[in-house]
């Protein structure tokens, strides 16, 4: 089974690290062709993205049909809290709209929702792999300080906007 994972690279700067488009250009391929080639050659492809980066989400959305048909990709792992897997499953079955899937504010955008919707159209499995809010609360409780977090901690460990 071949998987496509979206992994968040929080500290990545496009100026310091080559993006998928740069890697594709360097190899003489279009970005979607490059992704399909990598997915065909590897069992697992981790693709780091920047939050709410419209261009990369559109690129992935556009590449999904080729990834499914040519590379045999059947699963899209998304940066959605793991406790939202039931909502994702209901969305895949057409029982809920994509807007019912609770996501972090930092990733919830039209392009990300379109990517998930395209995966559903292609009958891909969609798997939530991000931490849920309860796990983060336990992390902070275990850290021993239990007090107000610094701005850096708030940026590093995003909180749900919904409680």
JSON list of C-alpha atoms in Angstrom, two decimals:
[
{"chain": "A", "resi": 1, "resn": "UNK", "atom": "CA", "xyz": [0.00, 0.00, 0.00]},
{"chain": "A", "resi": 2, "resn": "UNK", "atom": "CA", "xyz": [1.31, 3.41, -0.91]},
{"chain": "A", "resi": 3, "resn": "UNK", "atom": "CA", "xyz": [0.58, 6.38, 1.30]},
{"chain": "A", "resi": 4, "resn": "UNK", "atom": "CA", "xyz": [0.80, 10.13, 0.86]},
{"chain": "A", "resi": 5, "resn": "UNK", "atom": "CA", "xyz": [1.33, 12.05, 4.07]},
{"chain": "A", "resi": 6, "resn": "UNK", "atom": "CA", "xyz": [1.07, 15.72, 4.68]},
{"chain": "A", "resi": 7, "resn": "UNK", "atom": "CA", "xyz": [3.37, 16.61, 7.52]},
{"chain": "A", "resi": 8, "resn": "UNK", "atom": "CA", "xyz": [3.57, 20.10, 8.88]},
{"chain": "A", "resi": 9, "resn": "UNK", "atom": "CA", "xyz": [7.05, 21.61, 8.91]},
{"chain": "A", "resi": 10, "resn": "UNK", "atom": "CA", "xyz": [6.52, 24.42, 11.41]},
{"chain": "A", "resi": 11, "resn": "UNK", "atom": "CA", "xyz": [9.96, 25.97, 11.19]},
{"chain": "A", "resi": 12, "resn": "UNK", "atom": "CA", "xyz": [10.48, 25.66, 7.46]},
{"chain": "A", "resi": 13, "resn": "UNK", "atom": "CA", "xyz": [11.24, 28.72, 5.40]},
{"chain": "A", "resi": 14, "resn": "UNK", "atom": "CA", "xyz": [10.90, 28.56, 1.64]},
{"chain": "A", "resi": 15, "resn": "UNK", "atom": "CA", "xyz": [13.97, 30.77, 1.38]},
{"chain": "A", "resi": 16, "resn": "UNK", "atom": "CA", "xyz": [16.11, 28.28, 3.30]},
{"chain": "A", "resi": 17, "resn": "UNK", "atom": "CA", "xyz": [14.72, 24.97, 2.06]},
{"chain": "A", "resi": 18, "resn": "UNK", "atom": "CA", "xyz": [13.77, 23.98, -1.46]},
{"chain": "A", "resi": 19, "resn": "UNK", "atom": "CA", "xyz": [10.06, 23.51, -2.06]},
{"chain": "A", "resi": 20, "resn": "UNK", "atom": "CA", "xyz": [8.44, 20.84, -4.19]},
{"chain": "A", "resi": 21, "resn": "UNK", "atom": "CA", "xyz": [8.40, 23.20, -7.16]},
{"chain": "A", "resi": 22, "resn": "UNK", "atom": "CA", "xyz": [12.16, 23.84, -6.81]},
{"chain": "A", "resi": 23, "resn": "UNK", "atom": "CA", "xyz": [12.89, 20.12, -6.54]},
{"chain": "A", "resi": 24, "resn": "UNK", "atom": "CA", "xyz": [10.71, 19.36, -9.54]},
{"chain": "A", "resi": 25, "resn": "UNK", "atom": "CA", "xyz": [12.35, 22.09, -11.63]},
{"chain": "A", "resi": 26, "resn": "UNK", "atom": "CA", "xyz": [15.81, 20.84, -10.68]},
{"chain": "A", "resi": 27, "resn": "UNK", "atom": "CA", "xyz": [14.83, 17.37, -11.88]},
{"chain": "A", "resi": 28, "resn": "UNK", "atom": "CA", "xyz": [13.37, 18.76, -15.10]},
{"chain": "A", "resi": 29, "resn": "UNK", "atom": "CA", "xyz": [9.81, 17.69, -14.24]},
{"chain": "A", "resi": 30, "resn": "UNK", "atom": "CA", "xyz": [6.52, 19.38, -13.52]},
{"chain": "A", "resi": 31, "resn": "UNK", "atom": "CA", "xyz": [5.60, 19.31, -9.79]},
{"chain": "A", "resi": 32, "resn": "UNK", "atom": "CA", "xyz": [2.73, 16.81, -10.19]},
{"chain": "A", "resi": 33, "resn": "UNK", "atom": "CA", "xyz": [4.90, 14.52, -12.34]},
{"chain": "A", "resi": 34, "resn": "UNK", "atom": "CA", "xyz": [7.65, 14.75, -9.73]},
{"chain": "A", "resi": 35, "resn": "UNK", "atom": "CA", "xyz": [5.21, 13.80, -6.94]},
{"chain": "A", "resi": 36, "resn": "UNK", "atom": "CA", "xyz": [3.86, 10.87, -8.95]},
{"chain": "A", "resi": 37, "resn": "UNK", "atom": "CA", "xyz": [7.40, 9.63, -9.63]},
{"chain": "A", "resi": 38, "resn": "UNK", "atom": "CA", "xyz": [8.32, 9.82, -5.93]},
{"chain": "A", "resi": 39, "resn": "UNK", "atom": "CA", "xyz": [5.08, 8.11, -4.86]},
{"chain": "A", "resi": 40, "resn": "UNK", "atom": "CA", "xyz": [5.64, 5.34, -7.43]},
{"chain": "A", "resi": 41, "resn": "UNK", "atom": "CA", "xyz": [9.13, 4.67, -6.12]},
{"chain": "A", "resi": 42, "resn": "UNK", "atom": "CA", "xyz": [8.41, 4.86, -2.38]},
{"chain": "A", "resi": 43, "resn": "UNK", "atom": "CA", "xyz": [5.93, 3.28, -0.04]},
{"chain": "A", "resi": 44, "resn": "UNK", "atom": "CA", "xyz": [5.57, 6.46, 2.01]},
{"chain": "A", "resi": 45, "resn": "UNK", "atom": "CA", "xyz": [5.89, 10.05, 0.82]},
{"chain": "A", "resi": 46, "resn": "UNK", "atom": "CA", "xyz": [6.03, 12.80, 3.45]},
{"chain": "A", "resi": 47, "resn": "UNK", "atom": "CA", "xyz": [5.26, 16.17, 2.00]},
{"chain": "A", "resi": 48, "resn": "UNK", "atom": "CA", "xyz": [5.80, 19.09, 4.35]},
{"chain": "A", "resi": 49, "resn": "UNK", "atom": "CA", "xyz": [3.65, 22.13, 3.70]},
{"chain": "A", "resi": 50, "resn": "UNK", "atom": "CA", "xyz": [3.31, 25.60, 5.08]},
{"chain": "A", "resi": 51, "resn": "UNK", "atom": "CA", "xyz": [0.02, 26.40, 6.77]},
{"chain": "A", "resi": 52, "resn": "UNK", "atom": "CA", "xyz": [-2.58, 28.03, 4.53]},
{"chain": "A", "resi": 53, "resn": "UNK", "atom": "CA", "xyz": [-0.15, 27.96, 1.60]},
{"chain": "A", "resi": 54, "resn": "UNK", "atom": "CA", "xyz": [-2.70, 28.09, -1.20]},
{"chain": "A", "resi": 55, "resn": "UNK", "atom": "CA", "xyz": [-0.35, 27.19, -4.04]},
{"chain": "A", "resi": 56, "resn": "UNK", "atom": "CA", "xyz": [0.93, 23.94, -2.50]},
{"chain": "A", "resi": 57, "resn": "UNK", "atom": "CA", "xyz": [-2.56, 22.83, -1.49]},
{"chain": "A", "resi": 58, "resn": "UNK", "atom": "CA", "xyz": [-3.78, 23.42, -5.05]},
{"chain": "A", "resi": 59, "resn": "UNK", "atom": "CA", "xyz": [-0.75, 21.55, -6.40]},
{"chain": "A", "resi": 60, "resn": "UNK", "atom": "CA", "xyz": [-1.54, 18.55, -4.18]},
{"chain": "A", "resi": 61, "resn": "UNK", "atom": "CA", "xyz": [-5.25, 18.70, -5.07]},
{"chain": "A", "resi": 62, "resn": "UNK", "atom": "CA", "xyz": [-4.41, 18.76, -8.78]},
{"chain": "A", "resi": 63, "resn": "UNK", "atom": "CA", "xyz": [-1.86, 15.94, -8.40]},
{"chain": "A", "resi": 64, "resn": "UNK", "atom": "CA", "xyz": [-4.17, 13.58, -6.47]},
{"chain": "A", "resi": 65, "resn": "UNK", "atom": "CA", "xyz": [-5.82, 11.98, -9.54]},
{"chain": "A", "resi": 66, "resn": "UNK", "atom": "CA", "xyz": [-2.43, 11.09, -11.01]},
{"chain": "A", "resi": 67, "resn": "UNK", "atom": "CA", "xyz": [-1.17, 9.88, -7.65]},
{"chain": "A", "resi": 68, "resn": "UNK", "atom": "CA", "xyz": [-4.16, 7.56, -7.37]},
{"chain": "A", "resi": 69, "resn": "UNK", "atom": "CA", "xyz": [-4.21, 6.34, -10.98]},
{"chain": "A", "resi": 70, "resn": "UNK", "atom": "CA", "xyz": [-0.49, 6.19, -11.78]},
{"chain": "A", "resi": 71, "resn": "UNK", "atom": "CA", "xyz": [1.20, 5.62, -8.42]},
{"chain": "A", "resi": 72, "resn": "UNK", "atom": "CA", "xyz": [-1.50, 3.64, -6.62]},
{"chain": "A", "resi": 73, "resn": "UNK", "atom": "CA", "xyz": [-1.78, 6.09, -3.74]},
{"chain": "A", "resi": 74, "resn": "UNK", "atom": "CA", "xyz": [-4.86, 5.20, -1.74]},
{"chain": "A", "resi": 75, "resn": "UNK", "atom": "CA", "xyz": [-4.54, 7.14, 1.51]},
{"chain": "A", "resi": 76, "resn": "UNK", "atom": "CA", "xyz": [-4.20, 10.81, 2.34]},
{"chain": "A", "resi": 77, "resn": "UNK", "atom": "CA", "xyz": [-3.03, 11.57, 5.85]},
{"chain": "A", "resi": 78, "resn": "UNK", "atom": "CA", "xyz": [-4.08, 15.06, 6.91]},
{"chain": "A", "resi": 79, "resn": "UNK", "atom": "CA", "xyz": [-3.19, 17.49, 9.66]},
{"chain": "A", "resi": 80, "resn": "UNK", "atom": "CA", "xyz": [-6.58, 17.14, 11.31]},
{"chain": "A", "resi": 81, "resn": "UNK", "atom": "CA", "xyz": [-6.95, 16.24, 15.00]},
{"chain": "A", "resi": 82, "resn": "UNK", "atom": "CA", "xyz": [-7.16, 12.47, 15.45]},
{"chain": "A", "resi": 83, "resn": "UNK", "atom": "CA", "xyz": [-10.36, 12.82, 17.47]},
{"chain": "A", "resi": 84, "resn": "UNK", "atom": "CA", "xyz": [-12.01, 14.08, 14.24]},
{"chain": "A", "resi": 85, "resn": "UNK", "atom": "CA", "xyz": [-11.55, 10.74, 12.45]},
{"chain": "A", "resi": 86, "resn": "UNK", "atom": "CA", "xyz": [-15.24, 9.88, 12.85]},
{"chain": "A", "resi": 87, "resn": "UNK", "atom": "CA", "xyz": [-16.17, 13.21, 11.22]},
{"chain": "A", "resi": 88, "resn": "UNK", "atom": "CA", "xyz": [-13.74, 12.46, 8.38]},
{"chain": "A", "resi": 89, "resn": "UNK", "atom": "CA", "xyz": [-15.28, 9.02, 7.93]},
{"chain": "A", "resi": 90, "resn": "UNK", "atom": "CA", "xyz": [-18.80, 10.47, 7.84]},
{"chain": "A", "resi": 91, "resn": "UNK", "atom": "CA", "xyz": [-17.60, 13.08, 5.34]},
{"chain": "A", "resi": 92, "resn": "UNK", "atom": "CA", "xyz": [-16.12, 10.32, 3.14]},
{"chain": "A", "resi": 93, "resn": "UNK", "atom": "CA", "xyz": [-19.49, 8.53, 3.18]},
{"chain": "A", "resi": 94, "resn": "UNK", "atom": "CA", "xyz": [-21.27, 11.74, 2.14]},
{"chain": "A", "resi": 95, "resn": "UNK", "atom": "CA", "xyz": [-23.06, 12.09, 5.47]},
{"chain": "A", "resi": 96, "resn": "UNK", "atom": "CA", "xyz": [-21.43, 15.41, 6.46]},
{"chain": "A", "resi": 97, "resn": "UNK", "atom": "CA", "xyz": [-20.00, 18.40, 4.62]},
{"chain": "A", "resi": 98, "resn": "UNK", "atom": "CA", "xyz": [-16.28, 19.14, 4.79]},
{"chain": "A", "resi": 99, "resn": "UNK", "atom": "CA", "xyz": [-17.09, 22.23, 6.87]},
{"chain": "A", "resi": 100, "resn": "UNK", "atom": "CA", "xyz": [-18.23, 19.92, 9.71]},
{"chain": "A", "resi": 101, "resn": "UNK", "atom": "CA", "xyz": [-14.68, 18.60, 10.16]},
{"chain": "A", "resi": 102, "resn": "UNK", "atom": "CA", "xyz": [-13.12, 20.54, 13.01]},
{"chain": "A", "resi": 103, "resn": "UNK", "atom": "CA", "xyz": [-9.64, 21.71, 12.07]},
{"chain": "A", "resi": 104, "resn": "UNK", "atom": "CA", "xyz": [-7.01, 23.95, 13.57]},
{"chain": "A", "resi": 105, "resn": "UNK", "atom": "CA", "xyz": [-7.54, 27.59, 12.60]},
{"chain": "A", "resi": 106, "resn": "UNK", "atom": "CA", "xyz": [-4.01, 27.65, 11.26]},
{"chain": "A", "resi": 107, "resn": "UNK", "atom": "CA", "xyz": [-4.78, 25.09, 8.51]},
{"chain": "A", "resi": 108, "resn": "UNK", "atom": "CA", "xyz": [-8.49, 25.55, 7.92]},
{"chain": "A", "resi": 109, "resn": "UNK", "atom": "CA", "xyz": [-8.78, 27.25, 4.55]},
{"chain": "A", "resi": 110, "resn": "UNK", "atom": "CA", "xyz": [-10.70, 26.72, 1.33]},
{"chain": "A", "resi": 111, "resn": "UNK", "atom": "CA", "xyz": [-7.73, 25.08, -0.43]},
{"chain": "A", "resi": 112, "resn": "UNK", "atom": "CA", "xyz": [-7.19, 22.55, 2.38]},
{"chain": "A", "resi": 113, "resn": "UNK", "atom": "CA", "xyz": [-10.88, 21.67, 2.37]},
{"chain": "A", "resi": 114, "resn": "UNK", "atom": "CA", "xyz": [-10.76, 21.32, -1.43]},
{"chain": "A", "resi": 115, "resn": "UNK", "atom": "CA", "xyz": [-7.83, 18.91, -1.12]},
{"chain": "A", "resi": 116, "resn": "UNK", "atom": "CA", "xyz": [-9.78, 16.74, 1.33]},
{"chain": "A", "resi": 117, "resn": "UNK", "atom": "CA", "xyz": [-12.87, 16.92, -0.89]},
{"chain": "A", "resi": 118, "resn": "UNK", "atom": "CA", "xyz": [-10.84, 15.83, -3.93]},
{"chain": "A", "resi": 119, "resn": "UNK", "atom": "CA", "xyz": [-9.50, 12.85, -1.96]},
{"chain": "A", "resi": 120, "resn": "UNK", "atom": "CA", "xyz": [-13.09, 11.85, -1.21]},
{"chain": "A", "resi": 121, "resn": "UNK", "atom": "CA", "xyz": [-14.07, 12.13, -4.88]},
{"chain": "A", "resi": 122, "resn": "UNK", "atom": "CA", "xyz": [-11.18, 9.78, -5.68]},
{"chain": "A", "resi": 123, "resn": "UNK", "atom": "CA", "xyz": [-12.39, 7.34, -3.00]},
{"chain": "A", "resi": 124, "resn": "UNK", "atom": "CA", "xyz": [-9.16, 7.66, -1.06]},
{"chain": "A", "resi": 125, "resn": "UNK", "atom": "CA", "xyz": [-8.93, 6.81, 2.62]},
{"chain": "A", "resi": 126, "resn": "UNK", "atom": "CA", "xyz": [-8.51, 10.02, 4.60]},
{"chain": "A", "resi": 127, "resn": "UNK", "atom": "CA", "xyz": [-6.77, 9.66, 7.95]},
{"chain": "A", "resi": 128, "resn": "UNK", "atom": "CA", "xyz": [-6.43, 12.29, 10.68]},
{"chain": "A", "resi": 129, "resn": "UNK", "atom": "CA", "xyz": [-2.93, 12.14, 12.15]},
{"chain": "A", "resi": 130, "resn": "UNK", "atom": "CA", "xyz": [-2.63, 15.29, 14.24]},
{"chain": "A", "resi": 131, "resn": "UNK", "atom": "CA", "xyz": [-2.79, 15.60, 18.00]},
{"chain": "A", "resi": 132, "resn": "UNK", "atom": "CA", "xyz": [-6.19, 16.28, 19.48]},
{"chain": "A", "resi": 133, "resn": "UNK", "atom": "CA", "xyz": [-6.90, 19.07, 21.97]},
{"chain": "A", "resi": 134, "resn": "UNK", "atom": "CA", "xyz": [-7.09, 16.64, 24.91]},
{"chain": "A", "resi": 135, "resn": "UNK", "atom": "CA", "xyz": [-3.60, 15.33, 24.18]},
{"chain": "A", "resi": 136, "resn": "UNK", "atom": "CA", "xyz": [-2.25, 18.86, 24.15]},
{"chain": "A", "resi": 137, "resn": "UNK", "atom": "CA", "xyz": [-3.99, 19.67, 27.43]},
{"chain": "A", "resi": 138, "resn": "UNK", "atom": "CA", "xyz": [-2.38, 16.56, 28.95]},
{"chain": "A", "resi": 139, "resn": "UNK", "atom": "CA", "xyz": [1.00, 17.68, 27.58]},
{"chain": "A", "resi": 140, "resn": "UNK", "atom": "CA", "xyz": [0.70, 21.07, 29.27]},
{"chain": "A", "resi": 141, "resn": "UNK", "atom": "CA", "xyz": [-0.51, 19.48, 32.52]},
{"chain": "A", "resi": 142, "resn": "UNK", "atom": "CA", "xyz": [2.44, 17.07, 32.47]},
{"chain": "A", "resi": 143, "resn": "UNK", "atom": "CA", "xyz": [4.89, 19.92, 31.87]},
{"chain": "A", "resi": 144, "resn": "UNK", "atom": "CA", "xyz": [4.28, 20.88, 35.48]},
{"chain": "A", "resi": 145, "resn": "UNK", "atom": "CA", "xyz": [3.70, 24.58, 35.13]},
{"chain": "A", "resi": 146, "resn": "UNK", "atom": "CA", "xyz": [-0.02, 24.55, 34.30]},
{"chain": "A", "resi": 147, "resn": "UNK", "atom": "CA", "xyz": [0.09, 28.34, 34.04]},
{"chain": "A", "resi": 148, "resn": "UNK", "atom": "CA", "xyz": [-0.34, 30.76, 31.16]},
{"chain": "A", "resi": 149, "resn": "UNK", "atom": "CA", "xyz": [1.78, 29.88, 28.15]},
{"chain": "A", "resi": 150, "resn": "UNK", "atom": "CA", "xyz": [4.28, 32.17, 26.49]},
{"chain": "A", "resi": 151, "resn": "UNK", "atom": "CA", "xyz": [3.65, 33.45, 22.96]},
{"chain": "A", "resi": 152, "resn": "UNK", "atom": "CA", "xyz": [6.23, 30.93, 21.68]},
{"chain": "A", "resi": 153, "resn": "UNK", "atom": "CA", "xyz": [4.43, 28.03, 23.37]},
{"chain": "A", "resi": 154, "resn": "UNK", "atom": "CA", "xyz": [1.09, 29.20, 21.99]},
{"chain": "A", "resi": 155, "resn": "UNK", "atom": "CA", "xyz": [2.55, 29.27, 18.49]},
{"chain": "A", "resi": 156, "resn": "UNK", "atom": "CA", "xyz": [4.24, 25.89, 18.91]},
{"chain": "A", "resi": 157, "resn": "UNK", "atom": "CA", "xyz": [1.28, 24.07, 20.45]},
{"chain": "A", "resi": 158, "resn": "UNK", "atom": "CA", "xyz": [-1.76, 25.49, 18.68]},
{"chain": "A", "resi": 159, "resn": "UNK", "atom": "CA", "xyz": [-5.01, 25.47, 20.58]},
{"chain": "A", "resi": 160, "resn": "UNK", "atom": "CA", "xyz": [-8.36, 24.61, 19.08]},
{"chain": "A", "resi": 161, "resn": "UNK", "atom": "CA", "xyz": [-10.63, 27.60, 18.55]},
{"chain": "A", "resi": 162, "resn": "UNK", "atom": "CA", "xyz": [-13.47, 25.41, 19.78]},
{"chain": "A", "resi": 163, "resn": "UNK", "atom": "CA", "xyz": [-12.75, 24.71, 23.40]}
]
